C-alpha positions as a Markdown table, in Angstrom:
| # | Residue | x | y | z |
|---|---|---|---|---|
| 1 | His | -71.1 | -1.8 | -47.5 |
| 2 | Ile | -74.8 | -0.2 | -47.5 |
| 3 | Ala | -77.4 | -0.7 | -44.6 |
| 4 | Ile | -81.1 | -0.3 | -45.1 |
| 5 | Cys | -82.2 | 1.5 | -41.4 |
| 6 | Gly | -85.7 | 2.7 | -43.6 |
| 7 | Ser | -87.4 | 0.8 | -46.4 |
| 8 | Gly | -90.7 | 2.2 | -45.5 |
| 9 | Ser | -92.9 | 5.2 | -46.5 |
| 10 | Pro | -95.6 | 7.4 | -44.7 |
| 11 | Ile | -98.0 | 4.5 | -44.8 |
| 12 | Pro | -97.9 | 2.9 | -41.4 |
| 13 | Asp | -96.0 | 0.1 | -41.8 |
| 14 | Glu | -95.4 | -2.3 | -38.8 |
| 15 | Gln | -92.3 | -4.0 | -40.9 |
| 16 | Arg | -90.5 | -0.8 | -42.8 |
| 17 | Gly | -89.5 | 2.3 | -40.8 |
| 18 | Asn | -89.7 | 5.7 | -43.0 |
| 19 | Pro | -86.5 | 6.2 | -45.4 |
| 20 | Cys | -83.1 | 5.9 | -43.9 |
| 21 | Thr | -80.2 | 4.2 | -46.1 |
| 22 | Ala | -76.2 | 4.4 | -44.7 |
| 23 | Val | -73.6 | 3.6 | -46.5 |
| 24 | Ile | -70.5 | 2.2 | -44.8 |
| 25 | Val | -66.7 | 2.8 | -46.0 |
| 26 | Asn | -63.7 | 1.7 | -43.4 |
| 27 | Gln | -65.9 | 2.5 | -40.6 |
| 28 | Lys | -67.2 | 5.7 | -41.0 |
| 29 | Ile | -71.5 | 5.9 | -41.8 |
| 30 | Tyr | -72.7 | 8.0 | -44.8 |
| 31 | Met | -76.1 | 8.8 | -44.1 |
| 32 | Ile | -78.9 | 9.3 | -46.8 |
| 33 | Asp | -82.4 | 10.7 | -45.4 |
| 34 | Ala | -83.5 | 10.3 | -41.8 |
| 35 | Gly | -86.7 | 9.6 | -41.5 |
| 36 | Glu | -88.6 | 8.2 | -38.5 |
| 37 | Gln | -87.6 | 5.2 | -36.8 |
| 38 | Ala | -83.9 | 5.7 | -38.3 |
| 39 | Ser | -82.1 | 5.8 | -34.7 |
| 40 | Glu | -84.3 | 2.8 | -33.6 |
| 41 | Thr | -83.8 | 0.8 | -36.4 |
| 42 | Phe | -79.9 | 1.7 | -36.5 |
| 43 | Asn | -79.6 | 0.5 | -32.9 |
| 44 | Arg | -81.5 | -2.8 | -33.4 |
| 45 | Met | -78.8 | -3.1 | -36.5 |
| 46 | Gln | -75.9 | -2.5 | -33.9 |
| 47 | Leu | -74.5 | 0.3 | -35.6 |
| 48 | Arg | -72.4 | 2.9 | -34.3 |
| 49 | Pro | -74.4 | 6.8 | -34.8 |
| 50 | Asp | -70.8 | 8.2 | -33.5 |
| 51 | Gln | -69.2 | 6.8 | -36.7 |
| 52 | Ile | -72.0 | 9.2 | -39.3 |
| 53 | Gln | -70.1 | 11.3 | -41.0 |
| 54 | Ala | -72.6 | 13.1 | -42.5 |
| 55 | Val | -76.5 | 13.0 | -43.5 |
| 56 | Leu | -77.3 | 13.4 | -47.1 |
| 57 | Leu | -80.5 | 14.4 | -47.6 |
| 58 | Thr | -82.5 | 14.1 | -50.7 |
| 59 | His | -85.4 | 16.3 | -50.3 |
| 60 | Phe | -87.1 | 17.1 | -47.8 |
| 61 | His | -90.9 | 15.9 | -47.4 |
| 62 | Ser | -90.9 | 14.6 | -43.8 |
| 63 | Asp | -91.1 | 10.8 | -43.8 |
| 64 | His | -86.8 | 11.8 | -45.0 |
| 65 | Ile | -86.3 | 14.3 | -42.2 |
| 66 | Gly | -88.5 | 13.2 | -39.4 |
| 67 | Gly | -85.7 | 11.3 | -37.7 |
| 68 | Leu | -83.5 | 13.7 | -37.6 |
| 69 | Gly | -82.8 | 15.0 | -34.5 |
| 70 | Ser | -82.9 | 12.2 | -33.1 |
| 71 | Val | -80.0 | 10.7 | -35.0 |
| 72 | Thr | -78.4 | 13.9 | -34.7 |
| 73 | Leu | -79.2 | 13.5 | -31.1 |
| 74 | Gln | -77.2 | 10.2 | -30.2 |
| 75 | Arg | -74.4 | 10.6 | -32.4 |
| 76 | Trp | -73.5 | 13.6 | -30.5 |
| 77 | Val | -73.6 | 11.8 | -26.7 |
| 78 | Ala | -72.7 | 8.7 | -28.3 |
| 79 | Asn | -68.8 | 9.3 | -27.8 |
| 80 | Ala | -68.9 | 13.2 | -27.1 |
| 81 | Ala | -68.6 | 14.1 | -30.7 |
| 82 | Lys | -66.1 | 16.1 | -31.8 |
| 83 | Thr | -67.9 | 18.1 | -34.4 |
| 84 | Lys | -71.3 | 19.2 | -35.1 |
| 85 | Leu | -73.3 | 17.1 | -37.3 |
| 86 | Arg | -72.6 | 17.4 | -41.4 |
| 87 | Val | -76.3 | 17.8 | -42.9 |
| 88 | Leu | -75.8 | 18.1 | -46.9 |
| 89 | Gly | -78.4 | 18.8 | -49.2 |
| 90 | Pro | -80.2 | 20.7 | -52.1 |
| 91 | Val | -81.1 | 24.7 | -51.6 |
| 92 | Gly | -83.6 | 24.8 | -48.6 |
| 93 | Val | -81.0 | 22.0 | -46.0 |
| 94 | Asp | -80.1 | 25.4 | -44.5 |
| 95 | Arg | -84.4 | 25.7 | -43.1 |
| 96 | Val | -84.5 | 22.3 | -42.0 |
| 97 | Val | -81.2 | 22.7 | -40.3 |
| 98 | Asn | -81.9 | 25.5 | -38.3 |
| 99 | Gly | -85.3 | 24.6 | -37.4 |
| 100 | Tyr | -84.4 | 21.2 | -35.9 |
| 101 | Asn | -81.2 | 23.3 | -33.9 |
| 102 | Glu | -84.1 | 25.9 | -32.2 |
| 103 | Ala | -86.2 | 22.5 | -32.0 |
| 104 | Tyr | -83.8 | 21.2 | -29.9 |
| 105 | Ala | -82.0 | 24.1 | -28.5 |
| 106 | Leu | -83.5 | 23.8 | -24.6 |
| 107 | Asp | -83.0 | 20.4 | -24.8 |
| 108 | Asn | -79.6 | 20.1 | -26.2 |
| 109 | Ser | -78.4 | 22.5 | -23.0 |
| 110 | Tyr | -80.4 | 20.6 | -20.4 |
| 111 | Arg | -78.5 | 17.2 | -21.0 |
| 112 | Thr | -74.6 | 19.3 | -21.3 |
| 113 | Ala | -76.1 | 20.7 | -18.1 |
| 114 | His | -77.0 | 17.5 | -16.2 |
| 115 | His | -74.4 | 14.9 | -18.0 |
| 116 | Gly | -71.7 | 17.5 | -18.7 |
| 117 | Glu | -69.3 | 18.7 | -21.2 |
| 118 | Gly | -67.2 | 14.9 | -20.8 |
| 119 | Ile | -70.2 | 13.6 | -22.3 |
| 120 | Ala | -72.5 | 16.1 | -24.1 |
| 121 | Pro | -70.3 | 19.0 | -25.0 |
| 122 | Ala | -72.5 | 21.9 | -26.0 |
| 123 | Ala | -70.3 | 23.2 | -29.2 |
| 124 | Thr | -70.9 | 20.1 | -31.2 |
| 125 | Ala | -74.6 | 20.3 | -30.4 |
| 126 | Gly | -76.5 | 19.9 | -33.4 |
| 127 | Met | -75.7 | 20.1 | -36.6 |
| 128 | Val | -74.1 | 21.9 | -39.2 |
| 129 | Ala | -75.7 | 22.9 | -42.8 |
| 130 | Glu | -74.2 | 22.5 | -46.2 |
| 131 | Pro | -76.6 | 23.0 | -49.3 |
| 132 | Phe | -75.6 | 22.6 | -52.6 |
| 133 | Glu | -76.7 | 23.6 | -56.4 |
| 134 | Phe | -76.1 | 22.2 | -59.7 |
| 135 | Asp | -73.9 | 24.3 | -62.5 |
| 136 | Ala | -75.8 | 25.6 | -65.1 |
| 137 | Gly | -76.6 | 23.1 | -67.2 |
| 138 | Lys | -75.2 | 20.5 | -65.2 |
| 139 | Thr | -77.6 | 17.7 | -63.6 |
| 140 | Ser | -74.6 | 16.4 | -61.1 |
| 141 | Lys | -72.2 | 17.6 | -59.7 |
| 142 | Val | -69.9 | 15.4 | -56.3 |
| 143 | Val | -70.6 | 17.3 | -53.1 |
| 144 | Leu | -68.3 | 15.3 | -50.7 |
| 145 | Glu | -65.2 | 13.1 | -51.5 |
| 146 | Asp | -63.2 | 11.5 | -48.1 |
| 147 | Gly | -60.2 | 9.2 | -48.6 |
| 148 | Gly | -61.0 | 7.7 | -51.8 |
| 149 | Leu | -64.5 | 7.8 | -51.5 |
| 150 | Val | -66.7 | 9.9 | -53.4 |
| 151 | Ile | -69.9 | 10.9 | -53.0 |
| 152 | Thr | -71.5 | 12.2 | -56.6 |
| 153 | Ala | -75.3 | 14.3 | -55.9 |
| 154 | Phe | -77.9 | 14.1 | -59.3 |
| 155 | Glu | -81.0 | 15.7 | -59.9 |
| 156 | Val | -84.3 | 13.3 | -60.2 |
| 157 | Asp | -87.6 | 14.3 | -60.5 |
| 158 | His | -90.3 | 14.2 | -57.3 |
| 159 | Ser | -92.1 | 17.4 | -58.3 |
| 160 | Pro | -93.4 | 19.3 | -56.7 |
| 161 | Ala | -91.1 | 18.7 | -54.3 |
| 162 | Thr | -88.3 | 20.4 | -55.5 |
| 163 | Pro | -85.3 | 20.4 | -55.4 |
| 164 | Ala | -84.9 | 17.0 | -55.7 |
| 165 | Val | -81.6 | 14.1 | -55.3 |
| 166 | Gly | -80.1 | 11.2 | -55.5 |
| 167 | Tyr | -76.4 | 10.0 | -54.9 |
| 168 | Arg | -73.8 | 8.2 | -56.5 |
| 169 | Phe | -71.2 | 6.6 | -53.5 |
| 170 | Asp | -67.9 | 5.4 | -55.4 |
| 171 | Tyr | -65.2 | 4.1 | -54.0 |
| 172 | Lys | -61.8 | 1.6 | -55.0 |
| 173 | Gly | -63.2 | 0.3 | -58.1 |
| 174 | Arg | -67.2 | -0.7 | -56.1 |
| 175 | Ser | -70.1 | 1.6 | -56.7 |
| 176 | Ile | -73.7 | 2.4 | -55.2 |
| 177 | Val | -76.9 | 4.4 | -56.1 |
| 178 | Val | -79.3 | 6.0 | -53.7 |
| 179 | Ser | -82.1 | 7.2 | -56.1 |
| 180 | Gly | -84.4 | 8.9 | -53.5 |
| 181 | Asp | -88.0 | 9.8 | -55.0 |
| 182 | Thr | -88.5 | 9.8 | -58.1 |
| 183 | Val | -89.3 | 8.8 | -61.3 |
| 184 | Tyr | -88.3 | 7.0 | -63.7 |
| 185 | Thr | -85.5 | 9.8 | -65.4 |
| 186 | Lys | -82.9 | 10.1 | -67.7 |
| 187 | Ser | -80.5 | 12.2 | -65.2 |
| 188 | Leu | -80.5 | 8.8 | -62.7 |
| 189 | Val | -80.0 | 6.7 | -65.6 |
| 190 | Asp | -76.9 | 8.6 | -66.8 |
| 191 | Ala | -75.6 | 8.8 | -63.3 |
| 192 | Ala | -76.1 | 5.5 | -62.7 |
| 193 | Gln | -74.4 | 3.7 | -65.4 |
| 194 | Gly | -72.6 | 1.1 | -64.6 |
| 195 | Ala | -72.9 | 1.0 | -61.0 |
| 196 | Asp | -72.9 | -2.3 | -58.9 |
| 197 | Leu | -76.1 | -1.4 | -56.8 |
| 198 | Leu | -79.1 | 0.8 | -57.6 |
| 199 | Val | -81.3 | 1.0 | -54.6 |
| 200 | His | -84.4 | 2.6 | -55.9 |
| 201 | Asp | -87.9 | 3.6 | -54.8 |
| 202 | Ala | -90.7 | 1.6 | -55.8 |
| 203 | Leu | -94.9 | 2.4 | -55.4 |
| 204 | Ser | -96.9 | -0.6 | -57.1 |
| 205 | Ala | -100.1 | 1.8 | -58.6 |
| 206 | Asp | -102.1 | -1.6 | -58.7 |
| 207 | Leu | -101.7 | -2.4 | -55.1 |
| 208 | Leu | -102.0 | 0.8 | -54.0 |
| 209 | Lys | -105.9 | 1.0 | -55.7 |
| 210 | Leu | -106.7 | -1.7 | -53.4 |
| 211 | Val | -106.2 | 0.3 | -50.6 |
| 212 | Glu | -107.1 | 3.4 | -51.8 |
| 213 | Glu | -110.6 | 1.8 | -52.8 |
| 214 | Ala | -110.9 | 0.4 | -49.1 |
| 215 | Ser | -109.8 | 3.7 | -47.6 |
| 216 | Arg | -112.6 | 5.5 | -49.6 |
| 217 | Glu | -115.0 | 2.9 | -48.9 |
| 218 | Ala | -114.3 | 3.3 | -45.1 |
| 219 | Gly | -115.2 | 7.2 | -45.5 |
| 220 | Phe | -111.1 | 8.2 | -45.2 |
| 221 | Ile | -111.9 | 10.6 | -48.6 |
| 222 | Asn | -109.0 | 13.0 | -48.1 |
| 223 | Arg | -106.3 | 9.6 | -47.4 |
| 224 | Ala | -107.9 | 7.9 | -50.2 |
| 225 | Gln | -107.1 | 11.3 | -52.6 |
| 226 | Ile | -103.7 | 11.1 | -51.0 |
| 227 | Leu | -103.0 | 8.0 | -52.6 |
| 228 | Val | -104.0 | 8.8 | -55.9 |
| 229 | Asp | -101.7 | 12.0 | -55.8 |
| 230 | Val | -98.5 | 10.2 | -54.8 |
| 231 | Val | -98.6 | 7.6 | -57.9 |
| 232 | Asp | -97.7 | 10.2 | -60.4 |
| 233 | Tyr | -93.9 | 11.1 | -58.6 |
| 234 | His | -92.7 | 7.7 | -57.6 |
| 235 | Ala | -91.6 | 5.1 | -59.9 |
| 236 | Thr | -93.4 | 1.8 | -60.5 |
| 237 | Pro | -91.3 | -1.5 | -59.8 |
| 238 | Ala | -91.0 | -1.7 | -63.7 |
| 239 | Gln | -89.9 | 1.9 | -64.0 |
| 240 | Ala | -87.0 | 0.7 | -61.0 |
| 241 | Ala | -86.1 | -2.0 | -63.4 |
| 242 | Asp | -86.1 | -0.6 | -66.5 |
| 243 | Ala | -83.6 | 2.7 | -64.9 |
| 244 | Ala | -81.6 | -0.2 | -63.1 |
| 245 | Arg | -81.7 | -1.8 | -67.0 |
| 246 | Asp | -80.8 | 1.3 | -69.1 |
| 247 | Ala | -78.1 | 2.4 | -66.2 |
| 248 | Asn | -76.4 | -1.3 | -67.1 |
| 249 | Val | -75.8 | -1.8 | -63.4 |
| 250 | Gly | -75.2 | -5.1 | -61.4 |
| 251 | Ala | -78.1 | -5.4 | -58.8 |
| 252 | Leu | -81.2 | -3.5 | -58.0 |
| 253 | Ala | -82.8 | -3.3 | -54.7 |
| 254 | Met | -86.6 | -1.8 | -54.3 |
| 255 | Thr | -87.0 | 0.3 | -51.4 |
| 256 | His | -89.8 | 3.3 | -50.2 |
| 257 | Val | -91.9 | 0.0 | -50.6 |
| 258 | Ile | -95.7 | 1.7 | -51.5 |
| 259 | Pro | -98.0 | 0.3 | -50.4 |
| 260 | Pro | -96.5 | -2.2 | -47.0 |
| 261 | Leu | -96.5 | -5.5 | -47.7 |
| 262 | Pro | -97.6 | -7.1 | -45.2 |
| 263 | Ile | -97.8 | -11.3 | -45.9 |
| 264 | Lys | -94.8 | -12.4 | -48.4 |
| 265 | Ala | -97.7 | -13.5 | -51.2 |
| 266 | Leu | -98.1 | -10.1 | -51.9 |
| 267 | Glu | -94.5 | -9.8 | -53.1 |
| 268 | Gly | -94.7 | -11.4 | -56.9 |
| 269 | Pro | -98.2 | -8.8 | -57.0 |
| 270 | Tyr | -95.8 | -6.0 | -55.9 |
| 271 | Leu | -93.1 | -6.5 | -58.6 |
| 272 | Gly | -95.4 | -7.6 | -61.3 |
| 273 | Asp | -93.0 | -8.0 | -64.8 |
| 274 | Ala | -90.0 | -6.1 | -62.6 |
| 275 | Lys | -87.8 | -9.9 | -63.0 |
| 276 | Glu | -88.5 | -9.7 | -66.7 |
| 277 | Arg | -87.0 | -6.3 | -67.3 |
| 278 | Phe | -84.3 | -6.4 | -65.3 |
| 279 | Thr | -82.8 | -9.5 | -65.2 |
| 280 | Gly | -79.9 | -9.2 | -62.6 |
| 281 | Pro | -80.0 | -9.6 | -58.9 |
| 282 | Leu | -83.3 | -7.6 | -57.7 |
| 283 | Trp | -84.9 | -7.7 | -54.0 |
| 284 | Ile | -87.8 | -5.9 | -52.2 |
| 285 | Ala | -85.2 | -4.2 | -49.4 |
| 286 | Asn | -86.1 | -4.6 | -45.9 |
| 287 | Asp | -85.0 | -2.8 | -42.5 |
| 288 | Gly | -81.8 | -4.4 | -41.3 |
| 289 | Asp | -80.6 | -5.5 | -44.7 |
| 290 | Leu | -76.8 | -5.5 | -45.6 |
| 291 | Tyr | -75.6 | -4.8 | -49.3 |
| 292 | Ser | -71.8 | -5.6 | -49.0 |
| 293 | Leu | -69.3 | -5.3 | -52.3 |
| 294 | Pro | -66.1 | -6.7 | -51.6 |
| 295 | Val | -63.5 | -5.0 | -53.4 |
| 296 | Gly | -62.2 | -6.1 | -56.8 |
| 297 | Gly | -65.3 | -8.1 | -58.0 |
| 298 | Arg | -68.9 | -7.3 | -58.9 |
| 299 | Asp | -70.6 | -9.5 | -56.6 |
| 300 | Val | -73.2 | -8.5 | -53.8 |
| 301 | Glu | -73.9 | -10.1 | -50.9 |
| 302 | Arg | -77.0 | -9.8 | -50.0 |
| 303 | Ser | -78.1 | -10.6 | -45.5 |
| 304 | Ser | -79.0 | -9.2 | -42.4 |
| 305 | Leu | -78.3 | -7.4 | -39.5 |
| 306 | Phe | -81.2 | -8.3 | -37.1 |
| 307 | Ala | -81.1 | -10.9 | -34.8 |
| 308 | Ser | -84.1 | -12.3 | -36.2 |
| 309 | Gly | -83.3 | -14.9 | -38.4 |
| 310 | Pro | -82.1 | -15.0 | -42.0 |
| 311 | Leu | -83.7 | -13.3 | -44.9 |
| 312 | Ser | -86.3 | -14.9 | -47.3 |
């Protein structure tokens, strides 16, 4: 399974939290990025934080790491964690982890003193960083193996936010690829070849232009310029569809949705001609989405872990 615990972006969005994706294999959870609201959405989805085996960071923009402290805390006290939380990522992940560990050091000590070692064991508070680098001339690398699950990191292009990576998960003949933040890149297409599901970031430049113009008219000049700047390091829905087509994937879910889509009528303009470019199943991801990949087939089944009703 793959659960969407954050399908939004740094732009405030009432419907979507900051980026967070969770791959679930045999009651073990591997979280990709942990943006703000990740813990809250995780709880709404009735997922168990004590089942989180590791967090895999794609890069170090604030919207991808802003919820890491809360995720770590909830995992620690949920069932008296036996180990610190593993946080994998490209070079620089140790700086993020060390910063969070220092920021939460006093809080952790208070909780151990108050609740005791049986609930908040001091030795397992916090995180441990596991940085990785690609070998010379390579753009991908296996970074974790666990009981038949193989997780491969691959290089993407989110410059000037470097290094930046995506991840591929392979288990019993099924495969999921999470792009992280990127433009269309050959390294992603190569890494995603034949995957059952590609979860790709997507920004509609046309819709964002309207937000930028409104911001400028309202006098928010800096905000307007930021909205201009971000267009050049995210894929559009059309480019995400091209990547899915060129990688021969089975299905595509678009996440890191920019700009917010407060009404369903905006989904068509957001997608543009993406459905003509990629003719397989294509969805705009929502917080709470669950994509299930039964072993032995090629189907990808979509449902919601929120109790608010069926998916539209």
